CSV table of C-alpha atoms (C1' of nucleotides) in Angstrom, one decimal:
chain,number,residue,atom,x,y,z
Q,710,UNK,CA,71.2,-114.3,-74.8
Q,711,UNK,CA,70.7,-117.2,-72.1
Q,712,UNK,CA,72.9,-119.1,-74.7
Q,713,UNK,CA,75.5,-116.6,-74.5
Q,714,UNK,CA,75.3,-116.6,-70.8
Q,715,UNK,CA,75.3,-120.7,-70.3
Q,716,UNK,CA,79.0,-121.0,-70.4
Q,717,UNK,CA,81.1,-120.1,-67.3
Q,718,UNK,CA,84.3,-118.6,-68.6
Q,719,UNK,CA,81.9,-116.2,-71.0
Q,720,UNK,CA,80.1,-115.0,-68.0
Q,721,UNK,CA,83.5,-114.4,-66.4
Q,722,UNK,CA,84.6,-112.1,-69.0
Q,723,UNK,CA,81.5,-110.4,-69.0
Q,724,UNK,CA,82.3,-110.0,-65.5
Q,725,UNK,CA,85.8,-108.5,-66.3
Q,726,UNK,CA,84.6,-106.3,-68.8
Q,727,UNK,CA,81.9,-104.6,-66.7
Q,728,UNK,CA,84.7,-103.5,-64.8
Q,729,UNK,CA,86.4,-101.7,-67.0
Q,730,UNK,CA,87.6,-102.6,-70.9
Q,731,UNK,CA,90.0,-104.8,-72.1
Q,732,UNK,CA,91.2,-106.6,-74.8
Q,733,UNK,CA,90.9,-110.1,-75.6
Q,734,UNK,CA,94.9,-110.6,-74.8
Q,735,UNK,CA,94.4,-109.0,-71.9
Q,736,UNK,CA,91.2,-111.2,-70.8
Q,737,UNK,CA,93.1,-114.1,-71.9
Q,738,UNK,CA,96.0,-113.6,-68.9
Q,739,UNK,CA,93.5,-113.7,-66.3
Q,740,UNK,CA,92.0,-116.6,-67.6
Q,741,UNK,CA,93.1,-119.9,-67.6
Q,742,UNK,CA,92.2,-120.8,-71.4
Q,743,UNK,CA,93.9,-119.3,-75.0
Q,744,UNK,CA,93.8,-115.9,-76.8
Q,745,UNK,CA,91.8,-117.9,-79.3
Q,746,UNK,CA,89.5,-119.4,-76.9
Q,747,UNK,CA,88.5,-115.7,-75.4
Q,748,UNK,CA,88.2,-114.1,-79.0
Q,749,UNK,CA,85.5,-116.8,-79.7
Q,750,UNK,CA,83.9,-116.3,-76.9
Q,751,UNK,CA,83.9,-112.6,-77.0
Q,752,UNK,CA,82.4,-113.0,-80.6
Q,753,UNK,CA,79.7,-114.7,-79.4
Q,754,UNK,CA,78.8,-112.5,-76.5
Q,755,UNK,CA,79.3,-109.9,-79.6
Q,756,UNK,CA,76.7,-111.7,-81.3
Q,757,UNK,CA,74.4,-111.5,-78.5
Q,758,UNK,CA,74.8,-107.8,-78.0
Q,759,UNK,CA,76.4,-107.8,-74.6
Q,760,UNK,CA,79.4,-106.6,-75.6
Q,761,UNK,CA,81.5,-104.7,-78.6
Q,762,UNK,CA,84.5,-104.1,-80.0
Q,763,UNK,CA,86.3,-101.2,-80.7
Q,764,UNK,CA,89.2,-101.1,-82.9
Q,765,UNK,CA,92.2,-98.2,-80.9
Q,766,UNK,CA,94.9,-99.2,-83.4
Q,767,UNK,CA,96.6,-102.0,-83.1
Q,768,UNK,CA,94.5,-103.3,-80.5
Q,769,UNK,CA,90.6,-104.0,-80.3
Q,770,UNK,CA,89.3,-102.6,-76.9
Q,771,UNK,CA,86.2,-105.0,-76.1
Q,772,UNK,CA,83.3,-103.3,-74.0
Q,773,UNK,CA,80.2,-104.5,-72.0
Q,774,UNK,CA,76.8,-103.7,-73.0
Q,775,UNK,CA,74.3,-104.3,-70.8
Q,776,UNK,CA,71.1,-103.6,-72.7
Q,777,UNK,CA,70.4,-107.1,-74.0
Q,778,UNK,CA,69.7,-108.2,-70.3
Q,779,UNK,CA,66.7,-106.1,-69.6
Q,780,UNK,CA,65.0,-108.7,-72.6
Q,781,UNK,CA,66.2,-111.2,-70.5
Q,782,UNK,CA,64.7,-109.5,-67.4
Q,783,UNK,CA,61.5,-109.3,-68.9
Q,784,UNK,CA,60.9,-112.5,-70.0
Q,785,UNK,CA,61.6,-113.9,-66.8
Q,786,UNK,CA,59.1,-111.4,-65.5
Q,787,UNK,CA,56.5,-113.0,-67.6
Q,788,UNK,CA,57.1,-116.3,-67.2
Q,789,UNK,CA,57.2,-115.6,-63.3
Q,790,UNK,CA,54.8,-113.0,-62.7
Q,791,UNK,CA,51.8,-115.7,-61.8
Q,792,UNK,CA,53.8,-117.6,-59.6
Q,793,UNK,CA,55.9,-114.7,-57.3
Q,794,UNK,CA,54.8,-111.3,-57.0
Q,795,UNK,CA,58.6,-109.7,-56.5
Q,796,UNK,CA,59.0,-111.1,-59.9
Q,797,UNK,CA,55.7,-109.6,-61.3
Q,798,UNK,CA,57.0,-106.0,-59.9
Q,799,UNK,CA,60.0,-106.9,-61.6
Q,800,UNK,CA,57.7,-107.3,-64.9
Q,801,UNK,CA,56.5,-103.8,-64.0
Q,802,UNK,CA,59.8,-102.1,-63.7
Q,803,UNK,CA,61.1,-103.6,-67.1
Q,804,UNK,CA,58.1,-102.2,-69.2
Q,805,UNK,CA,58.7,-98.7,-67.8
I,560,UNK,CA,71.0,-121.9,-65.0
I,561,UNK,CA,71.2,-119.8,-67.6
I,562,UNK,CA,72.1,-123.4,-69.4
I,563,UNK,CA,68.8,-124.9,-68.5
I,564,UNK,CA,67.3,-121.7,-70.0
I,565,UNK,CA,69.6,-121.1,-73.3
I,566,UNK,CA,68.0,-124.0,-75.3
I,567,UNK,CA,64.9,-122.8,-76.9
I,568,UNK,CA,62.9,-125.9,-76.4
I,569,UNK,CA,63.3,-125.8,-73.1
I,570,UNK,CA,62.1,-122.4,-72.6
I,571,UNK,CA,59.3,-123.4,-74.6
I,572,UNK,CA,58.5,-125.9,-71.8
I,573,UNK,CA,58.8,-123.4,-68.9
I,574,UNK,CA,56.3,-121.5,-70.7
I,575,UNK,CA,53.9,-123.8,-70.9
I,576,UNK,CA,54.6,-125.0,-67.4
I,577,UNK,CA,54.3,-121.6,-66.1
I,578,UNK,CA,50.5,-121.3,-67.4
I,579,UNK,CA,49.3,-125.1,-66.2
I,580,UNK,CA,51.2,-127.9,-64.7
I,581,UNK,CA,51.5,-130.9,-67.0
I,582,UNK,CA,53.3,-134.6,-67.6
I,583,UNK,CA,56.3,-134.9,-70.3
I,584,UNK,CA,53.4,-136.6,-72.8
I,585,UNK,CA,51.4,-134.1,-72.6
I,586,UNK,CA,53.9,-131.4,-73.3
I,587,UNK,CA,55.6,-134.0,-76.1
I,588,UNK,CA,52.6,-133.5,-78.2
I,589,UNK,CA,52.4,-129.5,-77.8
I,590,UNK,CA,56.3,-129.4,-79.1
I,591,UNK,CA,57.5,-130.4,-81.8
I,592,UNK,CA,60.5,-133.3,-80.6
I,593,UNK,CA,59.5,-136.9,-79.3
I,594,UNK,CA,58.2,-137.1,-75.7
I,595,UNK,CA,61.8,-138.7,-74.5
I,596,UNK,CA,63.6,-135.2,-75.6
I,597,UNK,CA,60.8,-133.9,-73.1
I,598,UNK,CA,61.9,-135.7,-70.3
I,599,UNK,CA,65.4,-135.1,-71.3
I,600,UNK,CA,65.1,-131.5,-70.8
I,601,UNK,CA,62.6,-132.1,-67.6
I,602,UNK,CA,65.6,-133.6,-65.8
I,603,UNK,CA,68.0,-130.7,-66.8
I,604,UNK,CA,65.3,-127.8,-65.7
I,605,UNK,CA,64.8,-130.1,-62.5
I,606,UNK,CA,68.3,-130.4,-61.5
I,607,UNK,CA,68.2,-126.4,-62.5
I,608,UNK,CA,66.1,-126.3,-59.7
I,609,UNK,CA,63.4,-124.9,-62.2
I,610,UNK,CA,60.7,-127.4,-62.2
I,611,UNK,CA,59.4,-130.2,-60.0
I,612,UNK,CA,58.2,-133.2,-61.1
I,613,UNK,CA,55.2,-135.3,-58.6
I,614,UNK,CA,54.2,-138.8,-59.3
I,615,UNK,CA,50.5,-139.5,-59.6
I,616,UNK,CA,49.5,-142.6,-59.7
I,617,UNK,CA,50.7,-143.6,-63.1
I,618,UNK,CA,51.3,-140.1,-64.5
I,619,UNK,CA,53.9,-137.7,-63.3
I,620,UNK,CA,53.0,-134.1,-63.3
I,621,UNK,CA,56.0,-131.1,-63.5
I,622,UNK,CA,55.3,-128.1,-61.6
I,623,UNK,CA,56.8,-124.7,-62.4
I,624,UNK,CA,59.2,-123.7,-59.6
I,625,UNK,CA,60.8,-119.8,-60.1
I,626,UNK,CA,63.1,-119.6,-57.7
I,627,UNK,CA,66.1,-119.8,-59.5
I,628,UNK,CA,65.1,-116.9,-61.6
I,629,UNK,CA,65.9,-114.8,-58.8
I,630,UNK,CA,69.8,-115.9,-58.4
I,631,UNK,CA,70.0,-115.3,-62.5
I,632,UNK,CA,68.1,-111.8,-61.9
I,633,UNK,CA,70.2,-110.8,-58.9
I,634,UNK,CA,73.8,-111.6,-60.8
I,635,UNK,CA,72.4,-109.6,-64.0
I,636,UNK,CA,71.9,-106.8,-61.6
I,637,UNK,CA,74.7,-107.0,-59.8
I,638,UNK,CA,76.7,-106.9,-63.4
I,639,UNK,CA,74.8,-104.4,-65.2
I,640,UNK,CA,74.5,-102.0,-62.2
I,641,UNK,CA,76.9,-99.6,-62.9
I,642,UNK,CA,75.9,-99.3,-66.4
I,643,UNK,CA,71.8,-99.2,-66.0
I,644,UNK,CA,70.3,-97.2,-63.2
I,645,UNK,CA,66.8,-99.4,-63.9
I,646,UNK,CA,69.2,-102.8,-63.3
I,647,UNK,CA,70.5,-101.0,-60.6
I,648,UNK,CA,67.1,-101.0,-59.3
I,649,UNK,CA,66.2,-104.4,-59.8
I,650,UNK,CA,69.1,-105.4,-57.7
I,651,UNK,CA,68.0,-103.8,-54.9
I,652,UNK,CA,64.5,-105.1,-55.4
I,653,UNK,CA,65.8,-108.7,-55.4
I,654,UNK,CA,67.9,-108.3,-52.8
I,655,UNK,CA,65.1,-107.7,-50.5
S,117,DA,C1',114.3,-101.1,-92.0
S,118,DT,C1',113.7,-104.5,-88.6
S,119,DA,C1',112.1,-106.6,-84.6
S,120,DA,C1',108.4,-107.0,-81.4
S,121,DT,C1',103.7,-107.2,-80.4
S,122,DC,C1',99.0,-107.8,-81.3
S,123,DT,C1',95.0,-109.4,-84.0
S,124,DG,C1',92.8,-112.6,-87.5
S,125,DC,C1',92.0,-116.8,-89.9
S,126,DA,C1',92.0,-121.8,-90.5
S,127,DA,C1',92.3,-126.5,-89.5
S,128,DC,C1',91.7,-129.8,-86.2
S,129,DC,C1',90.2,-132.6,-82.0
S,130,DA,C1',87.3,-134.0,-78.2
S,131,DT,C1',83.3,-133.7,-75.7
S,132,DG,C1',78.6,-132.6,-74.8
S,133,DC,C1',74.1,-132.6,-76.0
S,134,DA,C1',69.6,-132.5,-78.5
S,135,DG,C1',67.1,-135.8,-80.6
S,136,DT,C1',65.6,-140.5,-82.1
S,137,DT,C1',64.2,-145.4,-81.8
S,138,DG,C1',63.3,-149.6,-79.3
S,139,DC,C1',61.9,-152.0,-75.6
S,140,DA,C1',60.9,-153.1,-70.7
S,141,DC,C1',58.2,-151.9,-66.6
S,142,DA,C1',54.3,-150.1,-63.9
S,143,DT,C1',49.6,-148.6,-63.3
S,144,DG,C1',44.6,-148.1,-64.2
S,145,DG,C1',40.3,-149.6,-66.5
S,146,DA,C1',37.2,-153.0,-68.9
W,481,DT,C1',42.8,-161.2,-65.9
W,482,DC,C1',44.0,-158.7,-69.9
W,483,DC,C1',44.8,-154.7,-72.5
W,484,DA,C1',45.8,-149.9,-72.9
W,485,DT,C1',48.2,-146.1,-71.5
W,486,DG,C1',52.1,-143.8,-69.5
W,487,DT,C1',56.8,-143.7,-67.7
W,488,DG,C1',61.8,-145.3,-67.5
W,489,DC,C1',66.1,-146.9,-69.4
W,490,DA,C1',69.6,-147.6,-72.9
W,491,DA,C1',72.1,-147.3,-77.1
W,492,DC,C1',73.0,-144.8,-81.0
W,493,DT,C1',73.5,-140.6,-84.3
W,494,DG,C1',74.5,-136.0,-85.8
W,495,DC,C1',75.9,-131.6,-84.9
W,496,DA,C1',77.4,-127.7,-82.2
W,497,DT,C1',80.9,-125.9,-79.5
W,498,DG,C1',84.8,-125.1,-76.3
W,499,DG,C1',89.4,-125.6,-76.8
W,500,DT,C1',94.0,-126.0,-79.0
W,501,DT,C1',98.0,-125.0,-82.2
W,502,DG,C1',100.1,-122.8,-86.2
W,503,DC,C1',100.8,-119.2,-89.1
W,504,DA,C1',99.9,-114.9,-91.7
W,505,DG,C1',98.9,-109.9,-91.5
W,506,DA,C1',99.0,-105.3,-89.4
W,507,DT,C1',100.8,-101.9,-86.4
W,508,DT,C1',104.0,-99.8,-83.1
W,509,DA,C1',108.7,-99.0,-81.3
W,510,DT,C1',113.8,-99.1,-81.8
DNA sequence: ATAATCTGCAACCATGCAGTTGCACATGGA
DNA sequence: TCCATGTGCAACTGCATGGTTGCAGATTAT
């Protein structure tokens, strides 16, 4: 998750595709690396369940998924519940 | 950020740091690497903004510092909102 | 049928990074 | 003072990964 998250251009197409869906060509025009570069990264945010793909004939329609960051939500509830009470309500709201 | 936090070791240390503060020896012998891997990842959570470290006579103690979690929280929320009504709500909870 | 367009696979390169070991330096206690 | 303990610095290794290019395979349009 965090992993998937770390690099800058993957959080950028997560950013894209929370707009609406695209394919990877079509990711890979607004961004300033290769085709090849976005399929990897989308197979890795794939991977991480924030995203899938969806095959529309000849081209594979890649959309966001957003449920793997309540995970991530909650463990940085825990780990700041102690030490900030927003983030302790936070915990609160994510176990509902 | 969400570099700092995507290696496992290193959210292994915040952890531990969140429950008690403690000096890269100490939290060498609790994990499984050598004690400079430790300090190695100390700097990288520090200049994350995630921990403090605060010399004490000859030992220096890390603090756990959550701030940063917010700005990570706040961007999942801002990204997830129209797709999850309960991120929806934890952006507008850290936004306050 | 044929050309154009899109995806998939593979090899390859460079860089970053987690981890180790070795040693020097500083500080506290006997 | 002398030793023990703890931190800091540097060099080195192995591996993961972000990126590229080239080409083959599939699908749509002419």
């Amino acid at each position: 998750m965090f992993t998937a998250l770390a690099d800058g251009t993957r959080r950028a197409v997560v950013d894209q595709l929370a707009h609406h869906p695209a394919t990877a060509s079509e990711l890979a025009v607004r961004a300033p690396v290769s085709r090849q570069a976005i399929v990897k990264h989308l197979g890795v945010l794939e991977a991480a369940g924030l995203v899938t793909g969806e095959r529309d004939g000849r081209r594979v329609v890649y959309r966001f998924t957003p449920e793997p960051l309540r995970d991530a939500a909650e463990w940085m509830g825990v780990v700041g519940a102690e030490w900030d009470e927003r983030l302790a309500r936070l915990r609160t709201l994510m176990q509902r």
